[in-house]
Short mmCIF file of N, CA, C and O in Angstrom, two decimals:
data_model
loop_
_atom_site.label_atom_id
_atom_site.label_comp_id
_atom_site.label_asym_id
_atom_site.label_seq_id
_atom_site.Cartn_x
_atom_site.Cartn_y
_atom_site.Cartn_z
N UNK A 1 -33.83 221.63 152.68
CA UNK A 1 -34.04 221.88 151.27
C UNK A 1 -33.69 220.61 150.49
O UNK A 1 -32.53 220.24 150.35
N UNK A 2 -34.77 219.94 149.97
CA UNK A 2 -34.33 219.10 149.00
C UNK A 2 -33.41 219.02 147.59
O UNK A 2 -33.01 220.12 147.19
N UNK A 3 -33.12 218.08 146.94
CA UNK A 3 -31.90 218.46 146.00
C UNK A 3 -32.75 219.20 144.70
O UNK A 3 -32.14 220.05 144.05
N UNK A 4 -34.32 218.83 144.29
CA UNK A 4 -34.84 219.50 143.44
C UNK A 4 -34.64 220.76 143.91
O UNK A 4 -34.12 221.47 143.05
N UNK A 5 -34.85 221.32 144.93
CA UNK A 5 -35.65 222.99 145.18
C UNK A 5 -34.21 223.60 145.07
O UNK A 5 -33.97 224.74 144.67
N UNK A 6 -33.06 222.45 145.59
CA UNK A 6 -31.70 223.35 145.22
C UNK A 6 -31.18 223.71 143.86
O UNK A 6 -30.58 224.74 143.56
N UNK A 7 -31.50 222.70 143.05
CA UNK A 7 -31.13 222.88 141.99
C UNK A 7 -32.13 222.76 140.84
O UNK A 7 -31.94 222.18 139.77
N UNK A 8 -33.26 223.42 141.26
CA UNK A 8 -34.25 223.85 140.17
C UNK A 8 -33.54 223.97 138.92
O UNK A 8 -33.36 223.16 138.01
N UNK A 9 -33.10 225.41 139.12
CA UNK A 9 -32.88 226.14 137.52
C UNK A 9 -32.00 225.24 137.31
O UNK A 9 -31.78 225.54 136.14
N UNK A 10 -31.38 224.43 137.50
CA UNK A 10 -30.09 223.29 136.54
C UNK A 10 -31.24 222.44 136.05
O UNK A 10 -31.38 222.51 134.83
N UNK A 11 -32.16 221.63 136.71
CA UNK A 11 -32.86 221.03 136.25
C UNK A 11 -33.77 221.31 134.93
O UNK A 11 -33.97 220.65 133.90
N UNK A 12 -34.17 222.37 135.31
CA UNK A 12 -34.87 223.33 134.35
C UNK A 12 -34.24 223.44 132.82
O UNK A 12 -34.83 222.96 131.86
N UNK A 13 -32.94 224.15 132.70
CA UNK A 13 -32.23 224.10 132.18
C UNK A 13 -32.32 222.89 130.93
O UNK A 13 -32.77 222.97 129.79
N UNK A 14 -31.69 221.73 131.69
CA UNK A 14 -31.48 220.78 131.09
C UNK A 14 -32.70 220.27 130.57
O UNK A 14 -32.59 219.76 129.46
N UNK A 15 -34.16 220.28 131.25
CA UNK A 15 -35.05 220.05 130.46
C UNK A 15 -35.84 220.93 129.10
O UNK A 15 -36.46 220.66 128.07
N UNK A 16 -35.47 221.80 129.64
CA UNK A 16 -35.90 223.11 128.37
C UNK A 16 -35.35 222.48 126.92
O UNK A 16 -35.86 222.51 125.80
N UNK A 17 -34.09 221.92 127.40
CA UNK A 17 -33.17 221.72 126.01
C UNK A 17 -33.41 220.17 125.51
O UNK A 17 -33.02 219.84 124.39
N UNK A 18 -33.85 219.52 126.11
CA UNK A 18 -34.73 218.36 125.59
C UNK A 18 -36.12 218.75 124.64
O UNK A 18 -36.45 218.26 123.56
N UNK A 19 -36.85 219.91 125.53
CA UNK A 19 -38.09 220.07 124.96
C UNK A 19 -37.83 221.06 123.95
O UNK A 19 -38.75 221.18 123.14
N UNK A 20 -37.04 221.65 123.82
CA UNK A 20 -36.68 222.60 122.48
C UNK A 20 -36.55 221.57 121.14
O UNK A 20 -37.12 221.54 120.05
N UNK A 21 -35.61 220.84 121.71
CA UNK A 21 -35.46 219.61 120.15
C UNK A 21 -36.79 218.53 120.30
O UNK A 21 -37.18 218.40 119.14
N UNK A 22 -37.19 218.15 120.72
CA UNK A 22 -38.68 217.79 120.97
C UNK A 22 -39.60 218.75 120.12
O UNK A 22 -39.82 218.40 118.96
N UNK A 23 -40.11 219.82 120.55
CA UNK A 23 -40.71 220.84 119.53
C UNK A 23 -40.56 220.69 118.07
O UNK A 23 -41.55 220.56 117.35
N UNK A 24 -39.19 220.71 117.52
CA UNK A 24 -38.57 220.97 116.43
C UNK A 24 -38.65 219.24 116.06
O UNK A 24 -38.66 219.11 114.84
N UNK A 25 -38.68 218.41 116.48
CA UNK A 25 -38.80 216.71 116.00
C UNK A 25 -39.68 215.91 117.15
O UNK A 25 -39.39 215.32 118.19
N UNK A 26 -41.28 216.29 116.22
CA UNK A 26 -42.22 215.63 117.27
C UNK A 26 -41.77 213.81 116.75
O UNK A 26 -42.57 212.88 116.85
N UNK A 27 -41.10 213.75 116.51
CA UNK A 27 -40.85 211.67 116.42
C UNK A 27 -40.20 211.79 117.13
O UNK A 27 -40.27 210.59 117.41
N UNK A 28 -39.26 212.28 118.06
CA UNK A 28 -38.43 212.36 119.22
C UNK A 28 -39.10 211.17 120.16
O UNK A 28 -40.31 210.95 120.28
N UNK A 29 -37.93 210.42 120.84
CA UNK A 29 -38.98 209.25 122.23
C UNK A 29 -37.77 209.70 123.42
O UNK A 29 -36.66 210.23 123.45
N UNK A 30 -38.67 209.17 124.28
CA UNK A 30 -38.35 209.02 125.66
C UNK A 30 -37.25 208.36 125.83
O UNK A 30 -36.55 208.58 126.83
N UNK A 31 -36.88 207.35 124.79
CA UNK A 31 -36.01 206.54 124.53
C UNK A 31 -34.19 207.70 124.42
O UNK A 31 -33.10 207.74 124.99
N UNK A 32 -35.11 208.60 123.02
CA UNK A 32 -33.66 209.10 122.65
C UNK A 32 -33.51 210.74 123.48
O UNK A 32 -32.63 211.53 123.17
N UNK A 33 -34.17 210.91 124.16
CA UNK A 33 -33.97 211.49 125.46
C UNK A 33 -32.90 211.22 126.74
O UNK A 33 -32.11 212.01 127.25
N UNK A 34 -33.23 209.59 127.11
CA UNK A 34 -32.24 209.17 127.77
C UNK A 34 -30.97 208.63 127.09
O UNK A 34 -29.94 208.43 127.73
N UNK A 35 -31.07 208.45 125.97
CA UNK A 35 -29.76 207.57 125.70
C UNK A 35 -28.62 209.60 125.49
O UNK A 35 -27.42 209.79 125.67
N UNK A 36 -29.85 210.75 125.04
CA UNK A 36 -28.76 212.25 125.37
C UNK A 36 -28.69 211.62 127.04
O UNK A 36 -27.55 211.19 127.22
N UNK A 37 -29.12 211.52 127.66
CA UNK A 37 -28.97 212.17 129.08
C UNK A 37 -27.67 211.50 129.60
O UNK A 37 -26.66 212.04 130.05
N UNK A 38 -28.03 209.86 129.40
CA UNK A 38 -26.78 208.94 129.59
C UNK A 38 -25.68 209.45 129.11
O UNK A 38 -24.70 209.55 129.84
N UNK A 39 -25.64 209.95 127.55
CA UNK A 39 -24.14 210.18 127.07
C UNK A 39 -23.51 211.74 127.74
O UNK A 39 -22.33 212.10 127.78
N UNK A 40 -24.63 212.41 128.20
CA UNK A 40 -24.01 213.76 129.11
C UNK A 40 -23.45 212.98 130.56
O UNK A 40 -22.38 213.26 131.10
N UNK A 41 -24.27 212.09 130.99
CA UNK A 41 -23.35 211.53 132.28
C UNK A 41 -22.34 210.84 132.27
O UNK A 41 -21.76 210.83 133.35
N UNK A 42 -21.80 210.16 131.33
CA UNK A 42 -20.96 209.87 130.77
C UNK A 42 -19.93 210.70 130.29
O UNK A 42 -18.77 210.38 130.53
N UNK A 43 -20.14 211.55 129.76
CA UNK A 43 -19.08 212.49 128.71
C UNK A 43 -18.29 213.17 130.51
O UNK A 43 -17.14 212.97 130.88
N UNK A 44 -19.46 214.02 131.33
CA UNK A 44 -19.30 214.32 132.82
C UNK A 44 -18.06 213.69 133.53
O UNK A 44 -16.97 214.16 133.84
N UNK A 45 -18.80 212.07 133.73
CA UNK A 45 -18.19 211.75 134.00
C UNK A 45 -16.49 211.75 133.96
O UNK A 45 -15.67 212.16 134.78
N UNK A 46 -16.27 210.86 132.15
CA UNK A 46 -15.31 210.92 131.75
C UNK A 46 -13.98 212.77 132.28
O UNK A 46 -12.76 212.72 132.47
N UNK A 47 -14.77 213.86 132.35
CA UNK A 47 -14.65 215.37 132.54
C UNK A 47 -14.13 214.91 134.01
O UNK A 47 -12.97 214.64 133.69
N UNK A 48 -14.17 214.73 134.89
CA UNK A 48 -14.63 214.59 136.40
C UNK A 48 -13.43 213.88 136.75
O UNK A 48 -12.76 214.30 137.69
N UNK A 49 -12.92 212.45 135.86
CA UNK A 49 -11.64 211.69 136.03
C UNK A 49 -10.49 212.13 135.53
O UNK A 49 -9.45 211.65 135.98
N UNK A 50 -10.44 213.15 134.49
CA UNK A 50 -9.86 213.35 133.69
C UNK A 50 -9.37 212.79 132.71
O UNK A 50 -8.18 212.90 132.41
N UNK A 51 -10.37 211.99 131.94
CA UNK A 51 -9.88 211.18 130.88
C UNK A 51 -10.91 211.89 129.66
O UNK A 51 -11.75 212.72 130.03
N UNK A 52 -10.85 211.69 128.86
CA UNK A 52 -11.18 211.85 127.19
C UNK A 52 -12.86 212.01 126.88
O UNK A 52 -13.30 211.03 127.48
N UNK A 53 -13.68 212.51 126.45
CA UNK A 53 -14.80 211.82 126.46
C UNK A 53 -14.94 211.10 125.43
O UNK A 53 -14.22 211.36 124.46
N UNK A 54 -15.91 209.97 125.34
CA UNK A 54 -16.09 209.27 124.51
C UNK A 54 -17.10 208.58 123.73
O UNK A 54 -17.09 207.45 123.22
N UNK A 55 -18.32 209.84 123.75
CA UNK A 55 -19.52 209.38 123.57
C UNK A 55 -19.53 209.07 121.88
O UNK A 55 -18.85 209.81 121.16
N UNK A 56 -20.34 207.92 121.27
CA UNK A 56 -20.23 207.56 120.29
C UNK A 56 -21.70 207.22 119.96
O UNK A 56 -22.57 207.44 120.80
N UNK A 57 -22.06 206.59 118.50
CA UNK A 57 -23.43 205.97 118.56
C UNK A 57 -24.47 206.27 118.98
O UNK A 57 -25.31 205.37 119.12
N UNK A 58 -24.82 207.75 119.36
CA UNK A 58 -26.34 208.77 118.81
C UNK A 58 -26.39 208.98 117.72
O UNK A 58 -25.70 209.14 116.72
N UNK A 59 -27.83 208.92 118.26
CA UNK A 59 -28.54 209.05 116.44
C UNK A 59 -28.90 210.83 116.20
O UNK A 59 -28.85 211.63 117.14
N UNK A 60 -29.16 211.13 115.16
CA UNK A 60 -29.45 212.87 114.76
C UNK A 60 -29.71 213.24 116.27
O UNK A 60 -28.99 213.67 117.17
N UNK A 61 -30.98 212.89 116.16
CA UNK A 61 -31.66 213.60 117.38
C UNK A 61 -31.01 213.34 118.41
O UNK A 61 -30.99 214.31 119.17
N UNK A 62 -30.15 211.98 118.99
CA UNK A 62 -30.01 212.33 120.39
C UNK A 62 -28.79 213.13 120.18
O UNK A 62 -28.63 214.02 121.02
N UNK A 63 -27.73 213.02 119.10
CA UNK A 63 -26.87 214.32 118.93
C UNK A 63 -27.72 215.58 119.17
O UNK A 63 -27.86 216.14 120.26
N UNK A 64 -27.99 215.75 118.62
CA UNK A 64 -28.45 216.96 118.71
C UNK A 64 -28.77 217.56 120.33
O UNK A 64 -28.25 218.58 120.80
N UNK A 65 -29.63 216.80 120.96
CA UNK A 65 -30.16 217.16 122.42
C UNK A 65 -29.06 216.90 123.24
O UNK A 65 -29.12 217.45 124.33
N UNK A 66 -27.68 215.93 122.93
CA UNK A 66 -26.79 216.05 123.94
C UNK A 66 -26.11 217.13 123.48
O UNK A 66 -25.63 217.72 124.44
N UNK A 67 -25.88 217.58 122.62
CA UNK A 67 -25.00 218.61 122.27
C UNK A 67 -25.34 220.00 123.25
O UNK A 67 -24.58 220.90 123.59
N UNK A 68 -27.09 219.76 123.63
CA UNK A 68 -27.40 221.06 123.68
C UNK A 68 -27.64 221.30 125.59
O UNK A 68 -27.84 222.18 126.42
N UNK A 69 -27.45 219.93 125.45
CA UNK A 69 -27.18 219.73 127.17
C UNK A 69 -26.11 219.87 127.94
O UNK A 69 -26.17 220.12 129.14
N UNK A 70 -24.94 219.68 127.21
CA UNK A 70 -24.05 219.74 127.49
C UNK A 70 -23.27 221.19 127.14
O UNK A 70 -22.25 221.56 127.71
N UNK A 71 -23.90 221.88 126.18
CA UNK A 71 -23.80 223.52 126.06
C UNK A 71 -24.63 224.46 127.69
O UNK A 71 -24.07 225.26 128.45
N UNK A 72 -25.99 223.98 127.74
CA UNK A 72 -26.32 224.15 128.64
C UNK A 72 -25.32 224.10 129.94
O UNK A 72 -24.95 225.16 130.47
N UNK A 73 -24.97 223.04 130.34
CA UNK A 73 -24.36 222.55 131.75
C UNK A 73 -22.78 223.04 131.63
O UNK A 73 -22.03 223.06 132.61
N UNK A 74 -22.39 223.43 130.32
CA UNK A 74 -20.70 224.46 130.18
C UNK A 74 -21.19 225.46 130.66
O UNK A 74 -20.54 225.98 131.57
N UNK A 75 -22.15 225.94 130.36
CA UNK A 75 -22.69 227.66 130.53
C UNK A 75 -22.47 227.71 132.44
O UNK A 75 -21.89 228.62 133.03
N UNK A 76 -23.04 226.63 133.04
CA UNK A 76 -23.31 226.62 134.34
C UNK A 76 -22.00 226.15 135.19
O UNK A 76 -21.67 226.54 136.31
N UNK A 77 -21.50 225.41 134.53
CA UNK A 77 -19.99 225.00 135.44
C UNK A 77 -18.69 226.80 135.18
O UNK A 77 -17.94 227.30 136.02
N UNK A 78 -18.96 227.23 133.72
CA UNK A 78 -18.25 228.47 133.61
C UNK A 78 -18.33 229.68 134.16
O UNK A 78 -17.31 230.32 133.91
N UNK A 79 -19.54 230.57 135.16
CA UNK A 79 -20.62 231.36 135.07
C UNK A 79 -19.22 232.00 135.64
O UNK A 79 -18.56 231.37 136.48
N UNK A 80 -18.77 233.36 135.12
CA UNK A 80 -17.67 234.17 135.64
C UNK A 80 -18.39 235.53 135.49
O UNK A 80 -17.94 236.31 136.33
N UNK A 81 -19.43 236.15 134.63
CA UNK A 81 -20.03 237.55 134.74
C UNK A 81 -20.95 237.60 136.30
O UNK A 81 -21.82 236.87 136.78
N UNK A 82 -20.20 238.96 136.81
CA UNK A 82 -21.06 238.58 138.35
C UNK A 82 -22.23 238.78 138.86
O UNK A 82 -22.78 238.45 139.91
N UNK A 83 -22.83 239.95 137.06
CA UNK A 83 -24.73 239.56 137.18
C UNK A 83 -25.34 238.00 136.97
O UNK A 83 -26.41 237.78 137.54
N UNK A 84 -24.83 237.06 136.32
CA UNK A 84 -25.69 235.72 136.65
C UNK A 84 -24.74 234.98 137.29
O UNK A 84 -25.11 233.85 137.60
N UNK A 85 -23.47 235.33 137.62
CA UNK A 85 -23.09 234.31 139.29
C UNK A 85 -23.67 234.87 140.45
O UNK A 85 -23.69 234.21 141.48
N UNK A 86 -24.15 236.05 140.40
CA UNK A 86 -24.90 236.59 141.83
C UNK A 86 -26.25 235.54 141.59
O UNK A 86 -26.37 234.61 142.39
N UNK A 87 -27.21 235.68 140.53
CA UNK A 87 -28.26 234.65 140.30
C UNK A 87 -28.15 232.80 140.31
O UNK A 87 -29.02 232.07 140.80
N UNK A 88 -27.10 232.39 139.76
CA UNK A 88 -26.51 231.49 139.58
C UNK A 88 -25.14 230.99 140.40
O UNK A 88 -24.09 231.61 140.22
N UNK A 89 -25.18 230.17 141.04
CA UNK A 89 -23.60 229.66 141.31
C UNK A 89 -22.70 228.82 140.78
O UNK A 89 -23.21 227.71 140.58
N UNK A 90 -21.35 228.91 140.41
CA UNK A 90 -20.91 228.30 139.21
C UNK A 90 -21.32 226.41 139.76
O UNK A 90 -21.37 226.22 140.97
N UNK A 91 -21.52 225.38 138.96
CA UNK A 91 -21.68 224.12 139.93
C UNK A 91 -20.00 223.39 139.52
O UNK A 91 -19.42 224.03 138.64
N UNK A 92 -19.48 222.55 139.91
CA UNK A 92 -18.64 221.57 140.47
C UNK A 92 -19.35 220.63 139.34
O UNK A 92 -20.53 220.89 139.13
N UNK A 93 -18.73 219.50 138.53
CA UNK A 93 -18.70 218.88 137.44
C UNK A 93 -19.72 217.78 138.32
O UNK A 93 -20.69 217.36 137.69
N UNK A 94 -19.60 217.44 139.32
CA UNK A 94 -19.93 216.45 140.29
C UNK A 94 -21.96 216.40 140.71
O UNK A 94 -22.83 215.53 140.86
N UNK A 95 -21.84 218.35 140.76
CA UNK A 95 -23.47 218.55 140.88
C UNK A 95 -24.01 218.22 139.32
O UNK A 95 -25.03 217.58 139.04
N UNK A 96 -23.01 218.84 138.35
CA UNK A 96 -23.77 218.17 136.92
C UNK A 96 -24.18 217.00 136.61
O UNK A 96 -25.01 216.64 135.78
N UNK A 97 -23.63 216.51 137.22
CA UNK A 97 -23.59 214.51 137.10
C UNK A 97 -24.79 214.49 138.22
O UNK A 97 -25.73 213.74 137.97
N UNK A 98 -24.83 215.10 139.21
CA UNK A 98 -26.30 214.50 139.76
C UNK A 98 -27.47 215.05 139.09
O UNK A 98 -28.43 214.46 138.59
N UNK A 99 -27.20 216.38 139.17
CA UNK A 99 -28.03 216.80 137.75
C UNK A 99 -29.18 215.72 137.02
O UNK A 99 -30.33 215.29 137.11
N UNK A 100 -27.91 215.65 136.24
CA UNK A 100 -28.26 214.88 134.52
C UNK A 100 -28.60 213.71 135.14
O UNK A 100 -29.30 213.03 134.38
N UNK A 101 -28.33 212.95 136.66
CA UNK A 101 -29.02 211.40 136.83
C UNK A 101 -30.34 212.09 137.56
O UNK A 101 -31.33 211.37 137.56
N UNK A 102 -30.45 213.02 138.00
CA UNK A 102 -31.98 212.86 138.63
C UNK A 102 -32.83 213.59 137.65
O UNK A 102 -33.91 213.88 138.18
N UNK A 103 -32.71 214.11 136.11
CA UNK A 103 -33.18 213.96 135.02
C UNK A 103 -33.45 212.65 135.03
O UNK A 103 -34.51 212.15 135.42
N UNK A 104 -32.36 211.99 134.54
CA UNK A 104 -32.97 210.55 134.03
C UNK A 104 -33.77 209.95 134.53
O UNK A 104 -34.60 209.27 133.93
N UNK A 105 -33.65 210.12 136.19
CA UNK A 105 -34.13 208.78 137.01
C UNK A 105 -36.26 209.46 136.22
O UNK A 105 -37.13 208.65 135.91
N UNK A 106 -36.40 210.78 136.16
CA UNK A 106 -37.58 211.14 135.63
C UNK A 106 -38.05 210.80 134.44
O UNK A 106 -39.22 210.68 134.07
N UNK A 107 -37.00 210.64 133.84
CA UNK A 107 -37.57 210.38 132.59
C UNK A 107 -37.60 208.94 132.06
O UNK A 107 -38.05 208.41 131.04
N UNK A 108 -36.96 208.54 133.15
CA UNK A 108 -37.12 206.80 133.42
C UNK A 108 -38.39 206.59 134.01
O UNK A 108 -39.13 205.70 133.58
N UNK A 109 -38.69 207.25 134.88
CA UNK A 109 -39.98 206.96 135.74
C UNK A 109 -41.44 207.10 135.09
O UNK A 109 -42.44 206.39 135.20
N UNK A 110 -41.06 208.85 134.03
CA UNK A 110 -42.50 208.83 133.35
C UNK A 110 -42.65 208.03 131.98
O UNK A 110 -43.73 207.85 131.41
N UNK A 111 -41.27 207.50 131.47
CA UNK A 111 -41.43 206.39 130.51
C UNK A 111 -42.22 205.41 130.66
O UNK A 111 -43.02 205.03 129.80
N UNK A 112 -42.03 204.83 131.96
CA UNK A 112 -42.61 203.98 132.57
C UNK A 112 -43.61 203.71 132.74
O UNK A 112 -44.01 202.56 132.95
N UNK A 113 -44.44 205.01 132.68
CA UNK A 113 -45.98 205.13 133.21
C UNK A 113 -46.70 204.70 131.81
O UNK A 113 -47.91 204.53 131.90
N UNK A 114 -46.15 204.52 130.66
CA UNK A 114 -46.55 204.47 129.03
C UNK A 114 -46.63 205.30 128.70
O UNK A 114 -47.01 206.41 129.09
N UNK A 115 -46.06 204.68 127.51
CA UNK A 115 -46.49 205.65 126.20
C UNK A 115 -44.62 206.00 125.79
O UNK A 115 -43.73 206.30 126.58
N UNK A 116 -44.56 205.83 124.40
CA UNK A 116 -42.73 206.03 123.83
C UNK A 116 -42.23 207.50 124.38
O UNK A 116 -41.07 207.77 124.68
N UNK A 117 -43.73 208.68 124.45
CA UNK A 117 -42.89 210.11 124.68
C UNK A 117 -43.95 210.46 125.95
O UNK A 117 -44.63 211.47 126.11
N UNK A 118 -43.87 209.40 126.69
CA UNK A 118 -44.82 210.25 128.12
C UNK A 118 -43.87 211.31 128.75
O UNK A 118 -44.18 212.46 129.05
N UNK A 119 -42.90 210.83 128.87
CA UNK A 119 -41.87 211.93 129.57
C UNK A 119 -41.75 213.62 128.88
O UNK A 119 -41.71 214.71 129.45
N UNK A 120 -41.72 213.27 127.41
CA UNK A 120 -41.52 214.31 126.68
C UNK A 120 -42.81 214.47 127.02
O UNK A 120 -42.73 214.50 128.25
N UNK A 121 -43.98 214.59 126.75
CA UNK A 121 -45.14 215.11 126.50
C UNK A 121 -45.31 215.70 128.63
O UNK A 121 -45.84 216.77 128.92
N UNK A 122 -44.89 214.98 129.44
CA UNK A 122 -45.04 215.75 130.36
C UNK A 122 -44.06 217.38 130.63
O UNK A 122 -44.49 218.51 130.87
N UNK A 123 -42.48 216.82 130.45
CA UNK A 123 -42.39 218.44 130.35
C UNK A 123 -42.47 219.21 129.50
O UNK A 123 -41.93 220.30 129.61
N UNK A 124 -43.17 218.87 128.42
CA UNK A 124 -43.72 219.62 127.78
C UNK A 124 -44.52 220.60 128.26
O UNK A 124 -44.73 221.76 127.89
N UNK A 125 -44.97 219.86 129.25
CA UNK A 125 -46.51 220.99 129.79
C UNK A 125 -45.16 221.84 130.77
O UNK A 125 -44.87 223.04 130.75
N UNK A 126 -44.68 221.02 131.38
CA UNK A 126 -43.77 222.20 132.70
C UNK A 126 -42.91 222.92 131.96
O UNK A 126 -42.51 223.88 132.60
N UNK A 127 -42.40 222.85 130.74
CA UNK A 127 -41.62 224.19 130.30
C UNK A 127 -42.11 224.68 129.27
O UNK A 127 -42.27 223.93 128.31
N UNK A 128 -42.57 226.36 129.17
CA UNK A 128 -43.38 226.99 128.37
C UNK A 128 -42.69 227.39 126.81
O UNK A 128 -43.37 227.99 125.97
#
């Protein structure tokens, strides 16, 4: 089993909540997509050592989408009701952090291909 098919719904997750604030601010880029994704691996991180987080210097929007990523990925490290921990398993701060980098490494990759919101405009199509 590869690490996508294991951790679909985290992936999922975390992209839904990109494309939700995307929807709501079509000037959104690919740009301020990753600089949320970075400051969730980061903030993670910081979670993981036990030191402080310290994310600073987002703009509206990428506040906004890290805020909602990182609501997302509490929901999933907390999961204690045992109808969605039977569906869900709680993850380890450590799977979040791979998580949120094999997001990026995607949204690095379809940046890449052109265009400021190729990434956004692709999962756009994969989450309804």
């Amino acid at each position: 089993m590869t690490f996508i098919d294991e951790y679909l719904d985290v992936l999922y997750g975390i992209e839904s909540q990109i494309v939700a604030v995307y929807r709501r601010n079509p000037v959104m880029t690919d740009y301020m997509a990753m600089r949320a994704l970075e400051a969730a691996i980061e903030h993670y991180t910081a979670k993981e050592r036990g030191r402080p987080s310290r994310v600073s210097g987002l703009r509206d929007i990428e506040t906004e989408v890290f805020q909602r990523i990182v609501a997302a990925c509490d929901t999933r490290l907390k999961r204690t009701d045992h109808e969605t921990a039977e569906k869900h398993k709680p993850l380890t701060v450590q799977e979040v952090i791979l998580s949120l980098k094999k997001v990026l490494r995607s949204a690095q990759f379809w940046e890449k291909q052109g265009g400021r919101q190729n990434y956004l405009q692709y999962i756009s199509i994969m989450v309804p």
